[in-house]
mmCIF file of C-alpha atoms in Angstrom:
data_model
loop_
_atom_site.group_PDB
_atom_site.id
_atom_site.type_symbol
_atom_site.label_atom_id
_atom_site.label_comp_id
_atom_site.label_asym_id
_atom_site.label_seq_id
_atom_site.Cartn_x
_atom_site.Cartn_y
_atom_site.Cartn_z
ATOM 1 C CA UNK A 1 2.517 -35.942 -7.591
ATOM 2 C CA UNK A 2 3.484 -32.718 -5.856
ATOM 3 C CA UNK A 3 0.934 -30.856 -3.570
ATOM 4 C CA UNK A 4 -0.956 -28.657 -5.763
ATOM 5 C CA UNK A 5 -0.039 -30.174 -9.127
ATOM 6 C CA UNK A 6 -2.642 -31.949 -10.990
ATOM 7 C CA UNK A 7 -2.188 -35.178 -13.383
ATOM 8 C CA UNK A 8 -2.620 -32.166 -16.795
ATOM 9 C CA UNK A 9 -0.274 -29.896 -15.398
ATOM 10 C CA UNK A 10 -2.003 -27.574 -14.166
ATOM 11 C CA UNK A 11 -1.016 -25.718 -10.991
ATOM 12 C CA UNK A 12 -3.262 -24.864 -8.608
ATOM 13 C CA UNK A 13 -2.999 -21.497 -7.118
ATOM 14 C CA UNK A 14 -3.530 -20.515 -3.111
ATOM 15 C CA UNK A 15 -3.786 -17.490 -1.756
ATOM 16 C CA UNK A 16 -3.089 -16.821 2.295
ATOM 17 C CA UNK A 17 -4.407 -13.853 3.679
ATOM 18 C CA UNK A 18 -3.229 -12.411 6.316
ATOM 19 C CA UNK A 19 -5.854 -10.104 7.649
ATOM 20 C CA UNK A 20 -5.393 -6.679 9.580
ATOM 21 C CA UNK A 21 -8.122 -4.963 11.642
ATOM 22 C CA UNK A 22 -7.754 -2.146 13.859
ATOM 23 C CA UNK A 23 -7.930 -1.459 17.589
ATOM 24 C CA UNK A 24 -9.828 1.556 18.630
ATOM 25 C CA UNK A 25 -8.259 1.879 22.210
ATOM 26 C CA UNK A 26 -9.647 4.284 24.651
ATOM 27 C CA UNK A 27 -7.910 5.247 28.052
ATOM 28 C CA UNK A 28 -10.319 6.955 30.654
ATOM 29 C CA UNK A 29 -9.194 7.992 33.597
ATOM 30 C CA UNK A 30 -12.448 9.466 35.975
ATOM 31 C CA UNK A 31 -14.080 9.880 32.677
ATOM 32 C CA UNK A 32 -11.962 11.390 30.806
ATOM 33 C CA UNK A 33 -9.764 10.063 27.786
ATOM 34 C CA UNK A 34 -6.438 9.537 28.979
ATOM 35 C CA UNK A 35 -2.857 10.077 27.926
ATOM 36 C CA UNK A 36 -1.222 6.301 28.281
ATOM 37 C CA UNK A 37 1.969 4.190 27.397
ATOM 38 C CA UNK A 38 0.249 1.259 25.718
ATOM 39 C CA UNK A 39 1.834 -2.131 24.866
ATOM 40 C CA UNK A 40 0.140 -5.124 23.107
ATOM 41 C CA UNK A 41 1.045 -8.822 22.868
ATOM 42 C CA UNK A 42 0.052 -11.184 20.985
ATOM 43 C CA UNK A 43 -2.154 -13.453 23.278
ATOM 44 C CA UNK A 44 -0.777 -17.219 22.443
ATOM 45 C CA UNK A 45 3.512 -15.857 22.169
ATOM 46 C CA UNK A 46 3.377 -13.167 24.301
ATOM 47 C CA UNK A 47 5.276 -11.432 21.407
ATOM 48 C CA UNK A 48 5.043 -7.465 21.307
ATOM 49 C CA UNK A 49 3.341 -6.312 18.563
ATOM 50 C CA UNK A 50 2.747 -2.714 19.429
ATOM 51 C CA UNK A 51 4.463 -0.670 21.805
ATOM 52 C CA UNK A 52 4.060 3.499 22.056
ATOM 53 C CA UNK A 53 7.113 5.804 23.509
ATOM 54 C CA UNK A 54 7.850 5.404 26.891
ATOM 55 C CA UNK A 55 6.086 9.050 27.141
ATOM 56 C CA UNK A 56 2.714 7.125 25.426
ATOM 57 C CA UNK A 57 0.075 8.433 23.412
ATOM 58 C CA UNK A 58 -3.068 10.492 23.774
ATOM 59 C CA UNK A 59 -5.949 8.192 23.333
ATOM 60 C CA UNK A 60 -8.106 7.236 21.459
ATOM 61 C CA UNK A 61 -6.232 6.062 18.913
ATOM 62 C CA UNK A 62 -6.130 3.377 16.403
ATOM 63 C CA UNK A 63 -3.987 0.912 16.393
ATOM 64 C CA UNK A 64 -3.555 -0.852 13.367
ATOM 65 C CA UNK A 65 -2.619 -5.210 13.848
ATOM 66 C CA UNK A 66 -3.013 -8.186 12.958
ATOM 67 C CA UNK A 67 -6.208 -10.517 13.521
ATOM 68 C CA UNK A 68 -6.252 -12.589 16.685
ATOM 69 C CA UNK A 69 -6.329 -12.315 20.180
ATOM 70 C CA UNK A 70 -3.824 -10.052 22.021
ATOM 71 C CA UNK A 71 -3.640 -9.016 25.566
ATOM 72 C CA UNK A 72 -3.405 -4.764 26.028
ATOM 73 C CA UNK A 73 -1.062 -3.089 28.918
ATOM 74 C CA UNK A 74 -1.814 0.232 29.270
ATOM 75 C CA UNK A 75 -0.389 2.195 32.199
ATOM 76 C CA UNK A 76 -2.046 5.887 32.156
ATOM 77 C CA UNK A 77 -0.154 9.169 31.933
ATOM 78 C CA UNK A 78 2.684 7.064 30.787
ATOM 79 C CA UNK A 79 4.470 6.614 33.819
ATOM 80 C CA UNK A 80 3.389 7.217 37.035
ATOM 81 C CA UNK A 81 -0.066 5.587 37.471
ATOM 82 C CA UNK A 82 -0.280 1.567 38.005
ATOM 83 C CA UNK A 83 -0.312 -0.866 34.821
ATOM 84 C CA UNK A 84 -3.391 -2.211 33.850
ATOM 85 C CA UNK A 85 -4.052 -5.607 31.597
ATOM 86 C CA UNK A 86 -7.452 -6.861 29.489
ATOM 87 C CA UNK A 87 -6.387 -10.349 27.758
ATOM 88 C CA UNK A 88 -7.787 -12.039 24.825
ATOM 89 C CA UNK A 89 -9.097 -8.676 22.656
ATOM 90 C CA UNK A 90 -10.274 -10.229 19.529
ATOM 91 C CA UNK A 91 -9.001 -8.859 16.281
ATOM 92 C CA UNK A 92 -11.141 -9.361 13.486
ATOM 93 C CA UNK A 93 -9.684 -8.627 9.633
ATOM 94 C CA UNK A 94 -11.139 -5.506 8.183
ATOM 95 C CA UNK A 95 -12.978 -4.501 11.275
ATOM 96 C CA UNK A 96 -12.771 -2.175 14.267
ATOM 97 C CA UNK A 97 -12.640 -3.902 17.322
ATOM 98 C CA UNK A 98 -13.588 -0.867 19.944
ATOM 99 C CA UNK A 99 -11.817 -1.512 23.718
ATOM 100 C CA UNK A 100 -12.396 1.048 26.394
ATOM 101 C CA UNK A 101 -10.021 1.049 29.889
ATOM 102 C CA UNK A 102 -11.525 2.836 32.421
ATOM 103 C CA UNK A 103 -10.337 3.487 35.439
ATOM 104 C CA UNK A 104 -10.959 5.690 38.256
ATOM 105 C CA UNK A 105 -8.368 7.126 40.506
ATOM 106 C CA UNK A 106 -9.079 8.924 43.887
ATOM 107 C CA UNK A 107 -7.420 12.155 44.688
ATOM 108 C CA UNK A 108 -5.920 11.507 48.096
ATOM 109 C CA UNK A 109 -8.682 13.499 50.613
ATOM 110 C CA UNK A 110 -6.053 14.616 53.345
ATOM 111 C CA UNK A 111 -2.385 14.678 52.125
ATOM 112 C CA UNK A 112 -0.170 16.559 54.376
ATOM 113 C CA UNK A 113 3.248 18.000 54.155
ATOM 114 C CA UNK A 114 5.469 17.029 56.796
ATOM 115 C CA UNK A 115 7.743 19.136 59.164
ATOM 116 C CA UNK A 116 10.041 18.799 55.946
ATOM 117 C CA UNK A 117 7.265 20.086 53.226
ATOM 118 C CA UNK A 118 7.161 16.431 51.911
ATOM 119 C CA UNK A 119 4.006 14.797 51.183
ATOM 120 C CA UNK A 120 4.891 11.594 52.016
ATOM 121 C CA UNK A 121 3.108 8.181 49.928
ATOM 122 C CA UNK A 122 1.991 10.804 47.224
ATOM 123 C CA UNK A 123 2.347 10.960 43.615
ATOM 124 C CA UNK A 124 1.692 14.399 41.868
ATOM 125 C CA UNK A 125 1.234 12.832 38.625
ATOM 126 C CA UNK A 126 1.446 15.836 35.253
ATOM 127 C CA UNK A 127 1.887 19.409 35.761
ATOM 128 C CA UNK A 128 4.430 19.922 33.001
ATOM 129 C CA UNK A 129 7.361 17.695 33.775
ATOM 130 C CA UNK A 130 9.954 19.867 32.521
ATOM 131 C CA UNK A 131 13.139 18.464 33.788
ATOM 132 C CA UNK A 132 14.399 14.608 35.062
ATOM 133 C CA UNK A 133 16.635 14.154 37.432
ATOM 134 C CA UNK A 134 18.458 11.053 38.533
ATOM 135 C CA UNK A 135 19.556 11.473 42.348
ATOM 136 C CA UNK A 136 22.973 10.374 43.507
ATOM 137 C CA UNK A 137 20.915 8.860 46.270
ATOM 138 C CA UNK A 138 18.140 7.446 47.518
ATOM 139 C CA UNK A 139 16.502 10.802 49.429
ATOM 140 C CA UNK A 140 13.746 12.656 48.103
ATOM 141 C CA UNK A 141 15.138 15.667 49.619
ATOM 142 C CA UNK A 142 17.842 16.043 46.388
ATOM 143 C CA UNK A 143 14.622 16.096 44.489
ATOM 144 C CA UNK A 144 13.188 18.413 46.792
ATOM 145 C CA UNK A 145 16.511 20.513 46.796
ATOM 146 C CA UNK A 146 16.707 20.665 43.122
ATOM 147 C CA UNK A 147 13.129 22.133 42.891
ATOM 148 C CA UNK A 148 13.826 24.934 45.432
ATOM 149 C CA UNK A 149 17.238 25.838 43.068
ATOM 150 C CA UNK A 150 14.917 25.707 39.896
ATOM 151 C CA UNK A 151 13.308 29.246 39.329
ATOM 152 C CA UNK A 152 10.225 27.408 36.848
ATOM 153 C CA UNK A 153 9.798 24.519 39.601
ATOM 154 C CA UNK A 154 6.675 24.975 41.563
ATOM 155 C CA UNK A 155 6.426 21.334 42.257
ATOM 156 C CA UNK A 156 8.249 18.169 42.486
ATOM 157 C CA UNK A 157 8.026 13.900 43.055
ATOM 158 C CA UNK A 158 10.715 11.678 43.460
ATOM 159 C CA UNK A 159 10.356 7.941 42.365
ATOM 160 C CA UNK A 160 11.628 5.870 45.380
ATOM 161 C CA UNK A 161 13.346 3.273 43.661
ATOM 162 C CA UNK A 162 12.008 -0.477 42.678
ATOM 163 C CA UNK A 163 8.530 0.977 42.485
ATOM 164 C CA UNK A 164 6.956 2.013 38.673
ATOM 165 C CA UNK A 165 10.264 3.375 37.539
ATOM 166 C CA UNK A 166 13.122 0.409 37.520
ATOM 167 C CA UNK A 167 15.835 0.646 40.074
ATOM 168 C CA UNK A 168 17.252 3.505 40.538
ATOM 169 C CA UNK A 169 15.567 6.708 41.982
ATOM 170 C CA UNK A 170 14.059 9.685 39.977
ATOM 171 C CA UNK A 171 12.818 13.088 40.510
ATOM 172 C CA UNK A 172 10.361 14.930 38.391
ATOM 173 C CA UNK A 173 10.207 18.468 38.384
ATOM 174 C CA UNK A 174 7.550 20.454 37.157
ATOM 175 C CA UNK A 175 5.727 23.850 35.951
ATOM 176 C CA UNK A 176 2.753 23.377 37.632
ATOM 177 C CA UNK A 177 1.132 21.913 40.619
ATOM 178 C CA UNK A 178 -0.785 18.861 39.770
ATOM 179 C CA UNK A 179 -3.227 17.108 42.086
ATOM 180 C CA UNK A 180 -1.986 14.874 44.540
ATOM 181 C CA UNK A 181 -2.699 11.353 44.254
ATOM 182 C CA UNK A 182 -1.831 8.528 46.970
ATOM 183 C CA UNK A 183 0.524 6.526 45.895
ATOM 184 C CA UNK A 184 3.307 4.456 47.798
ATOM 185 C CA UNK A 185 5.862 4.451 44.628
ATOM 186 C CA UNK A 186 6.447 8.465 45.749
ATOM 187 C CA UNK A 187 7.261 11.411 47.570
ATOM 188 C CA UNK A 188 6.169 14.738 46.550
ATOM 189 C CA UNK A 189 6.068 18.583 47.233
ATOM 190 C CA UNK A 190 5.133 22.084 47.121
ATOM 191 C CA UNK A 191 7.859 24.683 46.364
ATOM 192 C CA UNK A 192 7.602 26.561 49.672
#
């Protein structure tokens, strides 16, 4: 006889479920909840299951998957800060599984400009990124050069390139002037 058939004809009935519980996910960054790009994987496949905008996501936030075990990638402020990884969150159907990522980042205590005004191994991470530029070559000075011709540019970094941001260069110009951070992916400045 067929799998759930009996000898009177009766059919038995299964039902699968296919639970979903939710991932609290906090970011904190010295403390404070963070703005992050998140990703998550399933743990076993490595499959993505979740992934925010490139730009990320204020956190917390709930994230809404399937139970199991996945691994979380965060990188904070979506971009510019290193990636971090926690493997094996369990995800439990119908519950909230809470996960907290802290980590603490040290302002740079004696960043410099050089003869140049550029602040050499330094990341000035926020401060209103208002425009993106891709330079025509590898010199931070373009970015530097298009902040200087930019009335609302008060500050600037430039992505070296094969660092955090793929392989070509970039340039972030911005509103504001954000702390600066040490960080060997980047050059940044000061509108003089």
């Amino acid at each position: 006889m067929p799998a759930g058939v009996s000898g009177a004809g009766e059919v038995a009935k299964k039902t699968l479920s296919f639970g979903k519980g939710v991932l609290h996910l906090t970011v904190m960054v010295n403390g404070t909840p963070a703005h992050a790009y998140i990703h998550v994987e399933d743990s076993a496949t490595h499959r993505g299951v979740y992934e925010s905008s490139v730009f990320g996501y204020d956190t917390p936030l709930d994230i809404d998957l399937s139970a199991g075990k996945v691994d979380v990638v965060i990188r904070p402020d979506g971009r510019d800060m290193p990636e971090q990884r926690v493997n094996g969150v369990e995800i439990l159907a119908g519950k909230t599984t809470d996960q907290v990522i802290s980590i603490e980042v040290k302002a740079a205590a004696s960043i410099t400009a050089d003869a140049n005004g550029m602040e050499q191994d330094t990341d000035r991470p926020g401060g209103g990124d208002f425009r993106h530029v891709v330079p025509t070559a590898d010199d931070p000075a373009l970015c530097q050069q298009a902040c200087q011709a930019d009335v609302q540019c008060k500050a600037w970094t430039y992505v070296k390139p094969n660092t955090v941001q793929g392989a070509q260069p970039n340039c972030w110009l911005k509103t504001g002037i954000p702390p600066a951070m040490y960080n060997t992916c980047c050059v940044s400045g000061v509108k003089r």
